[in-house]
Amino acid sequence: MSTRTQVIDLRSDTVTKPTEAMRRAMYEAEVADDTYDGDPTVIRLQEMAAEKTGKEASLFVVSGTMGNLLGVLVNTHPGQEVILGDQAHQFLWEVGGIARIAGCVTHTVPFHRGWLDPAEVEAAIRPAAREATTTGLICVEDTSNFGGGTVIPPEHLAKICNVAKRYDLSMHMDGARLFNAVVASGQPAENFTQYVDTVAFCLSKGLGAPFGGMLCGSKELVERAISFRQMLGGGMRQAGVMAAAGIVALETGIDRLAEDHANAKKLALGLADRFPGCCDPDIVETNLFHIHVPAFGVSGQELADHLAKEGILVFPGDPRMRLATHCMISSEDIDAVLNAFDGLLERR
Ligand SMILES: *Cc1c(COP(=O)(O)O)cnc(C)c1O
């Protein structure tokens, strides 16, 4: 049994709690009714997010999921088809909002660890015809979540964008972890976002804010998104209290992501050393990666139970389990996690 008082939560980077600086900024935030007059703190956050992503404008939204749904709503008409990866978060984990609210049909293509193949995307496009379901939008995800935290590099996004342009289609990026891609690649965000009409990112994941996301794009698209956000019940009043934490997240959370990437790499290297074949450290690029549970000689549930006794939380995936690092996990915590895994070797 562990003597640590803090659990080490490897389930997701959404579990991070707001820092002192965020709580202070929230307390001190200047606020107003955002739907009537514009909340000054929300406006500041929106200006910052637009600047950081190289887009003209941005909109503060409740969650990454809302940002993605707004991205679909502003770029399509009901009845159109949206092309996206078959393991994309937008397809698997957003409760069918694309169909139920945007009224669009999803057309999935293989999600090669998060990479869409431009030829497969092109083959999925249906030409416009009076009787046909026509394609309206292509969605990409960067970094990819269920692809294992992979960075889809700008050169590859350019290839998908070329296909989109040839068929006059819009592009949306689920950039929930866009800044992980930015930090891991060392390239500015604009290099990624220049290829898409809209990009949604989360303030509440590795950036550490308690809440919220941003939808970024042209002034015209963001203007349309405001009205759809209202429809979804996402028009907020004195939202500066929440936006203030988002500002601190953007100011202090981006460069720090490099620590999460280093910790994920350290964990992957340590695990691969102990349990050959359990993961490939070479492909660990950011703060998420998958382990292959059979390599540990236990089931996903047994592994989760064993770690829980040591004060370490994971989701019991099987045969694939995702591990996530974030600002509440230190390099010393990774040593403790590796020690807990050593306990499995002793059991053998
Ligand atoms: C978490 C996540 C989302 C949704 O964000 P929420 O803020 O949890 O709604 C969207 N896309 C990806 C890739 C994610 O990992």
Tab-separated table of C-alpha atoms and ligand atoms in Angstrom:
chain	number	residue	atom	x	y	z
A	1	MET	CA	0.000	0.000	0.000
A	2	SER	CA	1.143	3.488	-0.817
A	3	THR	CA	1.829	6.102	1.849
A	4	ARG	CA	1.268	8.963	-0.594
A	5	THR	CA	-1.726	11.117	0.259
A	6	GLN	CA	-2.371	12.353	-3.285
A	7	VAL	CA	-3.669	9.904	-5.842
A	8	ILE	CA	-1.858	9.823	-9.174
A	9	ASP	CA	-4.627	10.096	-11.714
A	10	LEU	CA	-3.552	8.780	-15.126
A	11	ARG	CA	-7.107	8.567	-16.477
A	12	SER	CA	-7.148	11.874	-18.301
A	13	ASP	CA	-5.781	15.408	-18.421
A	14	THR	CA	-9.303	16.635	-17.639
A	15	VAL	CA	-8.814	15.903	-13.917
A	16	THR	CA	-6.525	18.883	-13.311
A	17	LYS	CA	-7.663	21.394	-10.696
A	18	PRO	CA	-7.344	25.170	-11.078
A	19	THR	CA	-4.121	26.679	-9.769
A	20	GLU	CA	-3.915	29.387	-7.097
A	21	ALA	CA	-3.322	31.958	-9.834
A	22	MET	CA	-6.472	30.818	-11.657
A	23	ARG	CA	-8.596	30.976	-8.527
A	24	ARG	CA	-7.278	34.453	-7.757
A	25	ALA	CA	-7.952	35.625	-11.316
A	26	MET	CA	-11.486	34.222	-11.078
A	27	TYR	CA	-12.086	36.049	-7.804
A	28	GLU	CA	-10.826	39.333	-9.187
A	29	ALA	CA	-12.353	39.078	-12.680
A	30	GLU	CA	-14.121	42.109	-14.052
A	31	VAL	CA	-17.488	40.891	-15.386
A	32	ALA	CA	-20.625	41.975	-17.240
A	33	ASP	CA	-23.563	40.322	-18.997
A	34	ASP	CA	-21.783	38.677	-21.908
A	35	THR	CA	-24.897	38.212	-24.044
A	36	TYR	CA	-26.058	41.837	-23.643
A	37	ASP	CA	-22.914	43.895	-23.486
A	38	GLY	CA	-19.948	41.579	-23.810
A	39	ASP	CA	-18.103	40.564	-20.647
A	40	PRO	CA	-14.714	42.355	-20.628
A	41	THR	CA	-12.822	39.288	-19.382
A	42	VAL	CA	-14.496	37.024	-21.930
A	43	ILE	CA	-13.625	39.534	-24.657
A	44	ARG	CA	-9.986	39.507	-23.559
A	45	LEU	CA	-9.877	35.714	-23.590
A	46	GLN	CA	-11.485	35.635	-27.048
A	47	GLU	CA	-8.909	38.086	-28.394
A	48	MET	CA	-6.091	36.031	-26.908
A	49	ALA	CA	-7.404	32.747	-28.315
A	50	ALA	CA	-7.843	34.244	-31.784
A	51	GLU	CA	-4.298	35.583	-31.666
A	52	LYS	CA	-2.825	32.321	-30.359
A	53	THR	CA	-4.489	30.288	-33.112
A	54	GLY	CA	-3.874	32.813	-35.888
A	55	LYS	CA	-7.586	33.261	-36.555
A	56	GLU	CA	-9.588	36.471	-36.904
A	57	ALA	CA	-11.989	35.801	-34.049
A	58	SER	CA	-12.951	33.305	-31.390
A	59	LEU	CA	-15.831	32.387	-29.121
A	60	PHE	CA	-15.774	31.160	-25.514
A	61	VAL	CA	-17.773	27.945	-25.260
A	62	VAL	CA	-18.768	25.599	-22.474
A	63	SER	CA	-16.700	22.635	-23.644
A	64	GLY	CA	-14.662	21.140	-26.444
A	65	THR	CA	-17.738	19.183	-27.433
A	66	MET	CA	-19.730	22.393	-27.874
A	67	GLY	CA	-16.864	23.925	-29.881
A	68	ASN	CA	-16.844	20.936	-32.207
A	69	LEU	CA	-20.603	20.942	-32.653
A	70	LEU	CA	-20.537	24.672	-33.444
A	71	GLY	CA	-17.740	23.979	-35.927
A	72	VAL	CA	-20.022	21.533	-37.725
A	73	LEU	CA	-23.064	23.825	-37.496
A	74	VAL	CA	-21.343	26.852	-39.030
A	75	ASN	CA	-19.649	24.912	-41.842
A	76	THR	CA	-22.541	22.743	-43.074
A	77	HIS	CA	-26.201	22.628	-44.004
A	78	PRO	CA	-28.534	19.974	-42.581
A	79	GLY	CA	-28.530	16.879	-44.776
A	80	GLN	CA	-24.889	17.200	-45.745
A	81	GLU	CA	-22.231	14.667	-45.024
A	82	VAL	CA	-19.293	15.159	-42.649
A	83	ILE	CA	-16.139	13.108	-43.302
A	84	LEU	CA	-14.170	12.192	-40.186
A	85	GLY	CA	-12.031	9.447	-38.681
A	86	ASP	CA	-13.719	6.283	-37.444
A	87	GLN	CA	-12.133	6.755	-34.005
A	88	ALA	CA	-12.473	10.533	-33.920
A	89	HIS	CA	-13.751	11.962	-30.646
A	90	GLN	CA	-16.407	13.825	-32.652
A	91	PHE	CA	-17.687	10.512	-33.986
A	92	LEU	CA	-17.424	8.298	-30.896
A	93	TRP	CA	-17.813	10.492	-27.838
A	94	GLU	CA	-20.096	13.410	-28.663
A	95	VAL	CA	-23.399	11.559	-28.423
A	96	GLY	CA	-24.226	11.847	-32.087
A	97	GLY	CA	-24.548	15.644	-31.995
A	98	ILE	CA	-23.496	15.888	-35.636
A	99	ALA	CA	-26.617	13.906	-36.599
A	100	ARG	CA	-28.999	14.974	-33.876
A	101	ILE	CA	-28.348	18.691	-33.779
A	102	ALA	CA	-26.480	19.643	-36.960
A	103	GLY	CA	-28.660	17.228	-38.965
A	104	CYS	CA	-25.654	15.888	-40.872
A	105	VAL	CA	-24.653	12.375	-41.854
A	106	THR	CA	-21.271	11.081	-40.702
A	107	HIS	CA	-19.074	9.323	-43.239
A	108	THR	CA	-16.094	7.734	-41.526
A	109	VAL	CA	-12.708	6.924	-42.977
A	110	PRO	CA	-9.956	4.873	-41.255
A	111	PHE	CA	-8.191	6.706	-38.432
A	112	HIS	CA	-4.620	5.541	-38.913
A	113	ARG	CA	-3.469	6.455	-35.399
A	114	GLY	CA	-5.201	9.763	-36.013
A	115	TRP	CA	-3.914	10.284	-39.542
A	116	LEU	CA	-6.510	10.428	-42.320
A	117	ASP	CA	-5.284	9.185	-45.690
A	118	PRO	CA	-5.906	11.932	-48.286
A	119	ALA	CA	-6.785	9.297	-50.919
A	120	GLU	CA	-9.307	7.670	-48.575
A	121	VAL	CA	-10.779	11.078	-47.779
A	122	GLU	CA	-11.060	11.876	-51.473
A	123	ALA	CA	-12.709	8.518	-52.187
A	124	ALA	CA	-15.297	9.281	-49.477
A	125	ILE	CA	-16.366	12.587	-51.043
A	126	ARG	CA	-19.660	12.479	-52.885
A	127	PRO	CA	-20.084	14.849	-55.783
A	128	ALA	CA	-22.880	17.385	-55.540
A	129	ALA	CA	-26.030	16.192	-57.274
A	130	ARG	CA	-29.693	17.018	-56.860
A	131	GLU	CA	-30.563	13.539	-55.586
A	132	ALA	CA	-27.389	12.884	-53.593
A	133	THR	CA	-26.280	13.325	-50.030
A	134	THR	CA	-23.423	15.731	-50.626
A	135	THR	CA	-20.279	16.230	-48.618
A	136	GLY	CA	-19.957	19.530	-46.752
A	137	LEU	CA	-17.117	19.212	-44.282
A	138	ILE	CA	-13.951	17.298	-43.433
A	139	CYS	CA	-12.941	17.093	-39.759
A	140	VAL	CA	-9.423	16.413	-38.543
A	141	GLU	CA	-8.211	15.888	-34.973
A	142	ASP	CA	-4.880	17.224	-33.672
A	143	THR	CA	-3.456	15.833	-31.469
A	144	SER	CA	-5.475	12.703	-31.962
A	145	ASN	CA	-6.868	11.286	-28.753
A	146	PHE	CA	-7.716	7.676	-29.585
A	147	GLY	CA	-4.844	7.659	-32.053
A	148	GLY	CA	-2.559	7.820	-28.983
A	149	GLY	CA	-1.735	11.510	-28.649
A	150	THR	CA	-0.252	11.687	-32.141
A	151	VAL	CA	0.664	14.999	-33.713
A	152	ILE	CA	-0.705	15.326	-37.235
A	153	PRO	CA	1.942	17.590	-38.786
A	154	PRO	CA	1.120	20.658	-40.884
A	155	GLU	CA	2.494	19.004	-44.055
A	156	HIS	CA	-0.103	16.283	-43.709
A	157	LEU	CA	-2.927	18.703	-42.910
A	158	ALA	CA	-1.947	20.515	-46.113
A	159	LYS	CA	-2.608	17.337	-48.106
A	160	ILE	CA	-6.095	16.920	-46.642
A	161	CYS	CA	-6.718	20.621	-47.223
A	162	ASN	CA	-5.742	20.268	-50.891
A	163	VAL	CA	-8.416	17.614	-51.281
A	164	ALA	CA	-10.954	19.831	-49.487
A	165	LYS	CA	-10.106	22.794	-51.736
A	166	ARG	CA	-10.423	20.748	-54.908
A	167	TYR	CA	-13.994	19.837	-53.944
A	168	ASP	CA	-14.831	23.191	-52.359
A	169	LEU	CA	-15.323	21.694	-48.884
A	170	SER	CA	-14.810	23.277	-45.476
A	171	MET	CA	-12.434	21.922	-42.842
A	172	HIS	CA	-12.860	21.849	-39.069
A	173	MET	CA	-10.153	20.841	-36.616
A	174	ASP	CA	-10.927	19.187	-33.321
A	175	GLY	CA	-7.897	20.733	-31.696
A	176	ALA	CA	-8.901	19.809	-28.146
A	177	ARG	CA	-5.136	19.387	-27.589
A	178	LEU	CA	-3.879	21.687	-30.351
A	179	PHE	CA	-1.302	23.247	-28.027
A	180	ASN	CA	0.148	19.830	-27.237
A	181	ALA	CA	0.783	19.512	-30.984
A	182	VAL	CA	2.287	23.016	-31.027
A	183	VAL	CA	4.663	22.318	-28.138
A	184	ALA	CA	5.629	18.818	-29.313
A	185	SER	CA	6.367	19.994	-32.869
A	186	GLY	CA	7.939	23.319	-31.968
A	187	GLN	CA	5.836	24.894	-34.714
A	188	PRO	CA	3.479	27.855	-34.225
A	189	ALA	CA	-0.246	27.151	-34.007
A	190	GLU	CA	-0.897	29.000	-37.300
A	191	ASN	CA	1.096	26.344	-39.118
A	192	PHE	CA	-1.620	23.877	-38.112
A	193	THR	CA	-4.700	26.092	-38.188
A	194	GLN	CA	-4.054	27.763	-41.562
A	195	TYR	CA	-5.575	24.692	-43.229
A	196	VAL	CA	-8.910	24.763	-41.432
A	197	ASP	CA	-11.898	27.122	-41.431
A	198	THR	CA	-12.574	26.545	-37.746
A	199	VAL	CA	-10.657	25.036	-34.851
A	200	ALA	CA	-11.984	24.120	-31.419
A	201	PHE	CA	-9.640	23.708	-28.477
A	202	CYS	CA	-10.055	22.894	-24.776
A	203	LEU	CA	-8.944	25.136	-21.934
A	204	SER	CA	-9.773	22.424	-19.446
A	205	LYS	CA	-7.352	19.669	-20.457
A	206	GLY	CA	-3.577	20.015	-20.273
A	207	LEU	CA	-3.884	23.799	-20.087
A	208	GLY	CA	-5.413	23.278	-16.661
A	209	ALA	CA	-8.470	25.576	-16.581
A	210	PRO	CA	-11.512	24.215	-14.741
A	211	PHE	CA	-13.885	24.724	-17.633
A	212	GLY	CA	-14.394	25.718	-21.209
A	213	GLY	CA	-13.088	25.769	-24.704
A	214	MET	CA	-12.748	28.106	-27.660
A	215	LEU	CA	-14.036	28.001	-31.218
A	216	CYS	CA	-11.775	30.022	-33.521
A	217	GLY	CA	-12.273	31.078	-37.129
A	218	SER	CA	-13.166	34.007	-39.350
A	219	LYS	CA	-15.295	36.874	-37.974
A	220	GLU	CA	-18.149	35.730	-40.153
A	221	LEU	CA	-18.099	32.112	-38.939
A	222	VAL	CA	-17.728	33.134	-35.299
A	223	GLU	CA	-20.678	35.510	-35.708
A	224	ARG	CA	-22.779	32.574	-36.932
A	225	ALA	CA	-21.498	30.448	-34.062
A	226	ILE	CA	-22.787	32.982	-31.493
A	227	SER	CA	-26.332	32.385	-32.600
A	228	PHE	CA	-25.924	28.585	-32.625
A	229	ARG	CA	-24.324	28.744	-29.167
A	230	GLN	CA	-27.436	30.555	-27.942
A	231	MET	CA	-29.596	27.811	-29.471
A	232	LEU	CA	-27.616	25.173	-27.566
A	233	GLY	CA	-28.110	27.034	-24.279
A	234	GLY	CA	-24.494	28.131	-24.209
A	235	GLY	CA	-25.061	31.884	-24.089
A	236	MET	CA	-23.492	32.875	-20.783
A	237	ARG	CA	-23.848	35.944	-18.559
A	238	GLN	CA	-21.044	36.945	-16.144
A	239	ALA	CA	-18.804	34.321	-17.727
A	240	GLY	CA	-15.695	36.394	-17.023
A	241	VAL	CA	-15.346	34.411	-13.795
A	242	MET	CA	-14.641	31.338	-15.913
A	243	ALA	CA	-12.843	33.138	-18.722
A	244	ALA	CA	-10.355	34.553	-16.189
A	245	ALA	CA	-9.084	31.031	-15.478
A	246	GLY	CA	-8.856	30.454	-19.234
A	247	ILE	CA	-6.646	33.528	-19.620
A	248	VAL	CA	-4.261	32.214	-16.961
A	249	ALA	CA	-4.321	28.816	-18.699
A	250	LEU	CA	-3.280	30.396	-22.010
A	251	GLU	CA	-0.631	32.542	-20.339
A	252	THR	CA	0.959	29.862	-18.183
A	253	GLY	CA	-0.253	26.504	-19.449
A	254	ILE	CA	1.147	26.192	-22.949
A	255	ASP	CA	4.930	25.985	-22.518
A	256	ARG	CA	4.436	23.816	-19.444
A	257	LEU	CA	2.895	21.060	-21.618
A	258	ALA	CA	6.465	20.006	-22.457
A	259	GLU	CA	6.725	18.559	-18.919
A	260	ASP	CA	3.683	16.366	-19.510
A	261	HIS	CA	5.219	15.103	-22.749
A	262	ALA	CA	8.514	14.332	-21.006
A	263	ASN	CA	6.675	12.493	-18.217
A	264	ALA	CA	4.661	10.415	-20.707
A	265	LYS	CA	7.885	9.499	-22.506
A	266	LYS	CA	9.586	8.586	-19.227
A	267	LEU	CA	6.644	6.380	-18.258
A	268	ALA	CA	6.550	4.681	-21.661
A	269	LEU	CA	10.309	4.034	-21.618
A	270	GLY	CA	10.147	2.624	-18.085
A	271	LEU	CA	7.203	0.359	-18.916
A	272	ALA	CA	8.685	-0.903	-22.190
A	273	ASP	CA	11.869	-1.742	-20.317
A	274	ARG	CA	10.010	-3.791	-17.712
A	275	PHE	CA	7.310	-5.312	-19.910
A	276	PRO	CA	8.608	-5.781	-23.470
A	277	GLY	CA	5.892	-5.222	-26.062
A	278	CYS	CA	3.565	-3.275	-23.751
A	279	CYS	CA	4.073	-0.026	-25.672
A	280	ASP	CA	6.313	1.632	-28.228
A	281	PRO	CA	8.055	4.616	-26.586
A	282	ASP	CA	9.211	5.833	-30.007
A	283	ILE	CA	5.664	6.787	-30.951
A	284	VAL	CA	4.897	8.620	-27.708
A	285	GLU	CA	4.814	12.236	-28.868
A	286	THR	CA	2.640	14.080	-26.354
A	287	ASN	CA	0.835	13.424	-23.068
A	288	LEU	CA	-1.300	10.420	-24.094
A	289	PHE	CA	-0.337	6.915	-25.086
A	290	HIS	CA	-1.741	3.419	-25.121
A	291	ILE	CA	-0.436	0.312	-23.429
A	292	HIS	CA	-1.185	-3.222	-24.581
A	293	VAL	CA	-2.627	-4.845	-21.469
A	294	PRO	CA	-1.917	-8.552	-22.306
A	295	ALA	CA	1.824	-7.728	-22.099
A	296	PHE	CA	1.343	-7.350	-18.327
A	297	GLY	CA	-0.108	-10.853	-17.933
A	298	VAL	CA	-3.293	-9.534	-16.303
A	299	SER	CA	-6.658	-8.225	-17.466
A	300	GLY	CA	-7.409	-4.515	-17.708
A	301	GLN	CA	-9.578	-4.718	-14.595
A	302	GLU	CA	-6.873	-6.584	-12.644
A	303	LEU	CA	-4.299	-4.002	-13.675
A	304	ALA	CA	-6.608	-1.149	-12.666
A	305	ASP	CA	-7.322	-2.828	-9.299
A	306	HIS	CA	-3.634	-3.439	-8.640
A	307	LEU	CA	-2.761	0.199	-9.386
A	308	ALA	CA	-5.722	1.503	-7.366
A	309	LYS	CA	-4.267	-0.188	-4.265
A	310	GLU	CA	-1.175	1.945	-4.834
A	311	GLY	CA	-3.228	5.109	-5.174
A	312	ILE	CA	-2.973	5.229	-8.979
A	313	LEU	CA	-6.048	5.634	-11.139
A	314	VAL	CA	-6.496	4.311	-14.692
A	315	PHE	CA	-9.525	3.446	-16.815
A	316	PRO	CA	-9.631	-0.362	-17.117
A	317	GLY	CA	-9.327	-0.608	-20.924
A	318	ASP	CA	-8.594	-4.045	-22.375
A	319	PRO	CA	-6.634	-4.939	-24.462
A	320	ARG	CA	-5.777	-1.269	-24.975
A	321	MET	CA	-5.498	1.123	-22.055
A	322	ARG	CA	-4.872	4.845	-22.388
A	323	LEU	CA	-2.570	6.632	-19.947
A	324	ALA	CA	-2.477	10.420	-19.650
A	325	THR	CA	-0.047	12.797	-17.966
A	326	HIS	CA	-0.897	16.345	-16.895
A	327	CYS	CA	0.113	19.221	-14.626
A	328	MET	CA	-0.801	17.348	-11.452
A	329	ILE	CA	1.673	14.543	-12.218
A	330	SER	CA	5.374	15.110	-11.511
A	331	SER	CA	8.464	13.223	-12.602
A	332	GLU	CA	8.616	11.706	-9.080
A	333	ASP	CA	5.048	10.497	-9.534
A	334	ILE	CA	6.174	8.640	-12.655
A	335	ASP	CA	8.798	6.859	-10.515
A	336	ALA	CA	6.022	5.872	-8.107
A	337	VAL	CA	3.906	4.569	-11.002
A	338	LEU	CA	6.818	2.499	-12.289
A	339	ASN	CA	7.332	1.096	-8.772
A	340	ALA	CA	3.690	0.082	-8.677
A	341	PHE	CA	4.116	-1.719	-12.003
A	342	ASP	CA	7.193	-3.474	-10.553
A	343	GLY	CA	4.772	-5.025	-8.061
A	344	LEU	CA	3.187	-6.885	-10.981
A	345	LEU	CA	6.533	-8.442	-11.872
A	346	GLU	CA	6.886	-9.703	-8.299
A	347	ARG	CA	3.471	-11.328	-8.528
A	348	ARG	CA	4.540	-13.365	-11.526
B	1	LIG	C1	-11.880	15.921	-24.627
B	1	LIG	C2	-11.995	15.972	-26.087
B	1	LIG	C3	-13.055	16.658	-26.689
B	1	LIG	C4	-14.218	17.233	-25.900
B	1	LIG	O1	-13.893	18.152	-24.968
B	1	LIG	P1	-14.838	18.398	-23.686
B	1	LIG	O2	-14.359	19.697	-23.182
B	1	LIG	O3	-14.588	17.237	-22.770
B	1	LIG	O4	-16.239	18.439	-24.177
B	1	LIG	C5	-13.063	16.740	-28.052
B	1	LIG	N1	-12.111	16.172	-28.793
B	1	LIG	C6	-11.089	15.498	-28.256
B	1	LIG	C7	-10.044	14.920	-29.147
B	1	LIG	C8	-10.997	15.361	-26.885
B	1	LIG	O5	-9.998	14.663	-26.362
